[in-house]
């Protein structure tokens, strides 16, 4: 397909170079130890800009230089393939004599750009985590807010008059069309069933998928209609805000002193006041969407639940593993990163990528130990790569994991049992290491 349109291929390659350069620049500017290689405008040009860094000869052909060049070239090639996967592949799957509407083409290109932006953010976070063993909130916090904003701004559109009827038992997937840019948030795939319909069918990913969401999530008739959805949405929002606040809990001098230190730390830090302002502003925004725009509210609620469940899952793993091992086993930046992915992808893909990440880490971790000699391997890059893999192959993954997610509330009970078993295994491992005197 690309051979028929070399101009499109070249433009996509340039876009990939620009996105790769953006990831490098974000990683340089938002790192704790900021790099100063790029100072003039010409240094910010994709690919060729790094060759003009004449004031620092030690940078040329260094490891950082080679990594920057490789990343930008890789993104150039990847974006060409990614466009073919997102847009041209879908066009090729369309039935003969089928014509896409302007809204449908906008959707396909919007999803491509949206996911490309997510990949750039994941690349920048991975580069910083590899260098400094940390993921800055300057990446994850704005990205999470952006995902929530887009969820409210571009809700998934259904071809029915009343949104609430979509969630009834008589729901027919043939009623769903791809019209707005919105559905790119939830990564549903397009299925063709020419024997039943000539239109592409859309299966949106919601917090309760594949089951129907509770009807009282959407504000309907009555004073208390949709109140449960509002309460859970605000709870998810404030859990995220509180999780970002600086906290210090020390039980060395008893519970009373630990509580005083905890409160004093919150009051002293400037970030606490900013997060309180952000929390109140977000509360007003959520209540406006809930009261005035019930259809938009459902998809904002979807992103909020994805953010809270994904981040909460990672926090539970961090807490249990740290207690079992007697030391911090995972940085809090990984928790915030997972919450960001939950806002972008939904909690179901985050559960999948959480189990994919260790296999990715097993392979790449060995390479990092061999190449860089690192004894402490950051987990963030593995989560980011697992997120990209899950995002690309979600159609196949969803089909395979559908029976598992169909368990509903039983799935959460199974997850709790797995967390307990993980803690027990880590305690056993810690005891074995202590007996064998392994540090």
XYZ file of C-alpha atoms in Angstrom:
439
model
C 0.000 0.000 0.000
C 2.792 2.414 0.871
C 4.552 1.739 -2.446
C 1.560 3.330 -4.201
C 1.922 6.553 -2.229
C 5.573 7.391 -1.508
C 4.656 10.952 -0.466
C 2.470 9.615 2.348
C 5.230 7.248 3.432
C 7.777 10.067 3.519
C 5.443 12.349 5.515
C 4.765 9.575 8.019
C 8.492 8.913 8.352
C 9.081 12.614 9.069
C 6.279 12.522 11.637
C 7.981 9.549 13.289
C 11.302 11.412 13.388
C 9.565 14.383 15.010
C 7.866 12.163 17.614
C 11.153 10.389 18.372
C 12.913 13.731 18.793
C 10.057 14.886 21.041
C 10.543 11.839 23.277
C 14.276 12.577 23.527
C 13.703 16.260 24.309
C 11.041 15.504 26.948
C 13.393 13.006 28.574
C 16.208 15.568 28.606
C 14.146 18.470 29.962
C 12.064 16.624 32.571
C 14.832 14.478 34.027
C 15.929 15.283 37.560
C 19.488 15.752 36.275
C 18.605 17.765 33.207
C 20.815 17.482 30.161
C 21.981 20.648 28.390
C 22.939 19.252 25.007
C 20.267 21.203 23.109
C 20.486 24.965 23.495
C 19.862 26.497 20.050
C 16.811 26.023 17.853
C 18.739 23.931 15.365
C 19.522 21.367 18.073
C 15.810 20.549 18.306
C 15.500 19.449 14.690
C 14.738 15.733 14.318
C 17.737 13.483 13.613
C 20.111 16.147 12.278
C 19.841 18.409 15.333
C 22.100 16.253 17.507
C 24.928 16.591 14.971
C 25.001 20.367 15.502
C 25.732 20.127 19.213
C 29.208 21.532 18.656
C 29.661 23.027 22.129
C 29.961 19.567 23.686
C 32.217 17.319 21.599
C 31.993 14.572 24.196
C 28.326 14.138 23.285
C 28.971 13.269 19.662
C 28.966 9.488 19.132
C 28.537 8.911 22.851
C 25.996 6.412 24.192
C 23.413 9.178 24.642
C 24.026 10.402 21.075
C 23.674 6.934 19.561
C 20.533 6.272 21.606
C 18.951 9.524 20.413
C 19.688 8.793 16.763
C 18.502 5.196 17.003
C 15.282 6.158 18.787
C 14.365 8.781 16.206
C 15.086 6.454 13.272
C 13.146 3.663 14.958
C 10.140 5.938 15.535
C 10.255 7.008 11.880
C 9.950 3.399 10.705
C 7.498 2.468 13.453
C 5.060 5.300 12.684
C 4.947 4.231 9.035
C 3.978 0.711 10.132
C 1.649 2.004 12.859
C -0.336 4.080 10.363
C -0.683 1.067 8.128
C -1.900 -0.963 11.070
C -4.430 1.609 12.294
C -5.751 3.122 9.077
C -4.768 1.230 5.930
C -5.446 -2.189 7.477
C -8.963 -1.164 8.452
C -9.590 0.269 4.989
C -8.399 -2.993 3.426
C -10.772 -4.995 5.646
C -13.774 -2.985 4.498
C -16.305 -4.721 2.228
C -16.146 -4.009 -1.475
C -17.683 -0.703 -2.585
C -17.753 0.464 1.035
C -17.071 4.172 1.525
C -15.911 5.616 4.829
C -17.585 8.776 6.008
C -15.604 11.840 7.004
C -16.336 11.159 10.669
C -15.115 7.574 10.400
C -11.859 8.608 8.731
C -11.431 11.261 11.418
C -11.878 8.545 14.001
C -9.236 6.277 12.488
C -6.692 9.090 12.154
C -7.573 10.459 15.584
C -6.974 7.099 17.210
C -3.663 6.796 15.366
C -2.485 10.217 16.596
C -3.808 9.639 20.110
C -1.990 6.350 20.535
C 1.149 7.774 18.915
C 1.136 10.525 21.564
C 0.807 7.883 24.274
C 3.803 6.010 22.851
C 5.895 9.212 22.911
C 5.050 9.751 26.577
C 5.885 6.137 27.396
C 9.211 6.424 25.574
C 10.157 9.590 27.482
C 9.183 8.029 30.816
C 11.189 4.890 29.995
C 14.314 6.859 29.078
C 14.232 8.785 32.364
C 13.527 5.635 34.367
C 16.453 3.823 32.736
C 18.827 6.686 33.524
C 17.633 7.788 36.958
C 15.421 4.961 38.297
C 12.441 7.327 38.575
C 9.416 8.412 36.554
C 8.686 12.146 36.935
C 5.168 13.309 37.758
C 5.702 16.002 35.120
C 4.949 13.299 32.537
C 2.337 11.115 34.200
C 0.248 13.850 35.856
C -0.477 15.987 32.732
C -0.925 12.837 30.643
C -3.562 11.495 33.056
C -5.431 14.801 33.054
C -5.295 14.837 29.257
C -6.752 11.320 29.059
C -9.607 12.267 31.404
C -10.281 15.465 29.471
C -10.441 13.649 26.138
C -12.733 11.021 27.674
C -15.226 13.778 28.508
C -14.661 15.779 25.346
C -14.990 12.919 22.834
C -17.401 10.340 24.239
C -18.158 7.195 22.265
C -21.156 7.822 20.040
C -23.923 5.272 19.562
C -26.460 5.282 16.731
C -29.421 5.377 19.085
C -31.569 8.252 20.275
C -31.212 7.698 24.029
C -27.768 6.756 25.393
C -29.306 4.821 28.299
C -30.935 2.343 25.907
C -27.463 1.267 24.798
C -26.974 -0.423 28.140
C -30.264 -2.312 28.130
C -30.496 -6.034 27.549
C -31.842 -5.443 24.056
C -28.563 -3.829 23.020
C -27.533 -4.851 19.513
C -23.930 -4.239 18.485
C -25.092 -3.477 14.937
C -26.447 -0.200 16.278
C -22.962 1.036 17.073
C -21.058 3.019 14.470
C -17.586 4.529 14.480
C -18.229 8.226 14.160
C -16.325 10.404 16.634
C -12.673 10.461 17.567
C -13.715 9.339 21.038
C -13.517 5.578 20.953
C -9.767 5.673 20.487
C -9.498 5.961 24.280
C -10.813 2.492 24.884
C -9.081 0.717 22.002
C -12.043 -1.222 20.691
C -11.405 -3.034 17.447
C -13.523 -2.916 14.300
C -15.213 -6.158 13.269
C -16.723 -6.722 9.847
C -19.783 -8.930 9.556
C -21.004 -8.404 6.018
C -23.714 -11.041 6.343
C -25.505 -8.985 9.000
C -24.431 -5.418 8.409
C -22.438 -3.343 5.980
C -21.206 -1.085 8.730
C -18.158 -1.606 10.942
C -19.169 -2.804 14.382
C -17.662 -1.314 17.492
C -17.306 -3.009 20.873
C -16.463 -0.284 23.410
C -14.387 -1.242 26.429
C -16.087 -0.089 29.648
C -15.328 -0.792 33.330
C -17.909 -3.578 33.389
C -17.257 -5.029 29.916
C -18.238 -7.554 28.680
C -21.234 -7.129 31.044
C -23.606 -4.189 30.792
C -22.816 -1.224 33.061
C -25.208 -0.372 35.927
C -27.989 1.857 34.686
C -27.655 4.251 37.635
C -24.184 5.300 36.469
C -25.770 7.643 33.941
C -27.834 10.480 35.316
C -31.477 9.909 34.388
C -34.814 10.884 35.856
C -35.153 11.618 39.578
C -33.067 13.445 42.171
C -30.856 10.484 43.059
C -30.466 9.032 39.547
C -26.824 8.371 38.747
C -25.704 9.296 42.269
C -23.789 6.034 42.672
C -21.771 6.832 39.552
C -21.004 10.335 40.824
C -19.840 9.080 44.231
C -17.585 6.396 42.747
C -16.205 8.820 40.166
C -15.321 11.420 42.795
C -13.824 8.716 45.004
C -11.569 7.583 42.151
C -10.532 11.182 41.477
C -9.649 11.990 45.093
C -7.809 8.688 45.574
C -5.568 9.710 42.689
C -5.038 13.218 44.083
C -4.308 11.903 47.567
C -1.940 9.283 46.181
C 0.190 12.030 44.638
C 0.490 13.975 47.885
C 3.755 13.698 49.860
C 3.154 11.219 52.658
C 5.380 9.980 55.459
C 4.220 7.304 57.884
C 6.607 6.285 60.657
C 5.518 4.086 63.547
C 8.824 4.312 65.457
C 7.283 6.488 68.198
C 3.724 5.194 68.211
C 0.520 5.817 66.296
C -0.108 9.317 67.674
C 3.315 10.619 66.649
C 3.056 8.911 63.260
C -0.236 10.724 62.605
C 1.230 14.094 63.655
C 4.227 13.645 61.340
C 1.912 12.581 58.541
C -0.270 15.686 58.870
C 2.701 18.030 59.343
C 4.331 16.740 56.165
C 1.134 17.272 54.178
C 0.727 20.823 55.462
C 4.328 21.830 54.872
C 4.702 20.666 51.258
C 3.722 23.034 48.487
C 2.554 20.188 46.275
C -0.206 19.406 48.791
C -1.831 22.793 48.240
C -1.558 22.421 44.471
C -3.130 18.955 44.561
C -5.940 20.208 46.823
C -6.640 22.977 44.310
C -6.498 20.436 41.476
C -8.805 18.100 43.377
C -11.400 20.817 43.978
C -11.184 21.990 40.362
C -11.593 18.422 39.138
C -14.556 17.904 41.474
C -16.341 20.896 39.948
C -15.575 19.641 36.433
C -16.805 16.118 37.223
C -20.052 17.391 38.782
C -20.737 19.660 35.795
C -20.238 16.783 33.351
C -22.373 14.481 35.538
C -25.258 16.949 35.863
C -25.339 18.519 32.399
C -23.910 15.873 30.060
C -24.911 12.361 31.198
C -23.644 10.637 28.057
C -20.234 12.298 28.281
C -20.257 11.532 31.994
C -20.358 7.763 31.446
C -17.126 7.793 29.453
C -15.430 10.144 31.899
C -16.497 7.727 34.658
C -15.000 4.906 32.594
C -11.607 6.652 32.496
C -11.767 7.509 36.212
C -12.479 3.908 37.163
C -9.705 2.671 34.875
C -7.281 5.114 36.482
C -8.198 4.164 40.062
C -8.357 0.383 39.596
C -5.103 0.198 37.637
C -3.198 2.421 40.036
C -4.753 0.663 43.035
C -3.736 -2.737 41.711
C -0.124 -1.631 41.334
C -0.147 0.033 44.772
C -1.339 -3.209 46.396
C 1.472 -5.117 44.687
C 3.985 -2.473 45.817
C 2.736 -2.455 49.406
C 2.587 -6.240 49.827
C 5.955 -6.850 48.176
C 7.627 -4.102 50.240
C 6.239 -5.503 53.509
C 7.156 -9.069 52.585
C 10.688 -8.184 51.460
C 11.406 -5.666 54.216
C 12.400 -2.927 51.777
C 10.939 -0.880 48.951
C 10.460 -3.310 46.076
C 8.867 -0.920 43.582
C 8.889 2.848 43.162
C 5.723 4.889 43.549
C 6.344 6.251 40.057
C 5.273 2.849 38.703
C 1.964 3.221 40.561
C 1.323 6.662 39.037
C 2.361 5.328 35.620
C -0.136 2.475 35.891
C -2.873 4.931 36.871
C -2.048 6.957 33.748
C -2.284 3.828 31.605
C -5.617 3.008 33.230
C -6.990 6.413 32.215
C -5.783 5.873 28.658
C -6.541 2.170 28.182
C -9.022 1.033 30.819
C -8.368 -1.376 33.682
C -8.763 -4.588 31.662
C -5.769 -3.895 29.377
C -3.780 -2.857 32.467
C -4.442 -6.238 34.077
C -3.188 -7.931 30.920
C -0.095 -5.755 30.546
C 0.725 -6.283 34.228
C 1.172 -9.998 33.518
C 2.998 -9.359 30.236
C 5.516 -6.955 31.806
C 7.469 -9.628 33.796
C 8.097 -11.640 30.628
C 9.273 -8.498 28.854
C 11.435 -7.655 31.870
C 12.974 -11.120 31.955
C 14.372 -10.662 28.463
C 15.239 -6.958 28.550
C 16.454 -7.111 32.152
C 19.132 -9.615 31.228
C 20.239 -7.355 28.369
C 20.473 -4.361 30.729
C 22.556 -6.358 33.184
C 24.913 -7.479 30.399
C 25.163 -4.138 28.589
C 25.047 -1.663 31.483
C 25.873 -3.843 34.477
C 22.858 -2.544 36.405
C 22.055 -4.414 39.593
C 18.775 -2.518 40.122
C 16.538 -2.714 37.080
C 13.681 -0.193 36.738
C 10.265 -1.712 36.137
C 8.710 1.279 34.357
C 10.136 0.551 30.877
C 8.776 -2.985 31.039
C 5.306 -1.667 31.895
C 5.534 0.804 29.013
C 6.569 -1.842 26.481
C 3.890 -4.214 27.747
C 1.335 -1.399 27.337
C 2.318 -0.901 23.692
C 2.132 -4.651 23.026
C -1.293 -4.855 24.691
C -2.510 -1.815 22.799
C -1.494 -3.162 19.395
C -2.742 -6.719 19.864
C -5.789 -5.905 21.982
C -8.290 -7.468 19.592
C -6.633 -10.884 19.864
C -5.953 -10.473 23.584
C -9.548 -9.489 24.319
C -10.888 -12.510 22.466
C -8.615 -14.822 24.468
C -9.222 -13.208 27.852
C -12.959 -12.602 27.451
C -13.933 -15.706 29.523
C -11.739 -14.443 32.374
C -13.186 -10.938 32.414
C -16.654 -12.457 32.150
C -16.214 -13.705 35.720
C -17.211 -10.263 36.958
C -16.778 -9.697 40.696
C -15.254 -13.169 41.070
C -12.230 -11.858 39.199
C -11.505 -9.357 42.002
C -11.685 -12.136 44.582
C -9.250 -14.161 42.513
C -6.934 -11.139 42.311
C -7.008 -10.713 46.091
C -6.075 -14.384 46.553
C -3.190 -13.962 44.107
C -1.906 -10.936 46.057
C -1.956 -12.917 49.304
C -0.143 -15.827 47.664
C 2.440 -13.413 46.259
C 3.085 -12.011 49.742
C 3.490 -15.522 51.197
C 5.923 -16.532 48.457
C 7.990 -13.375 48.984
C 8.119 -14.035 52.741
C 9.332 -17.576 52.049
C 11.925 -16.231 49.615
C 13.096 -13.688 52.187
C 13.440 -16.441 54.810
C 15.414 -18.671 52.446
C 17.764 -15.822 51.557
C 18.260 -15.057 55.255
C 19.064 -18.720 56.051
C 21.517 -18.900 53.153
C 22.934 -15.469 54.098
C 22.303 -14.069 50.634
C 22.207 -10.261 50.575
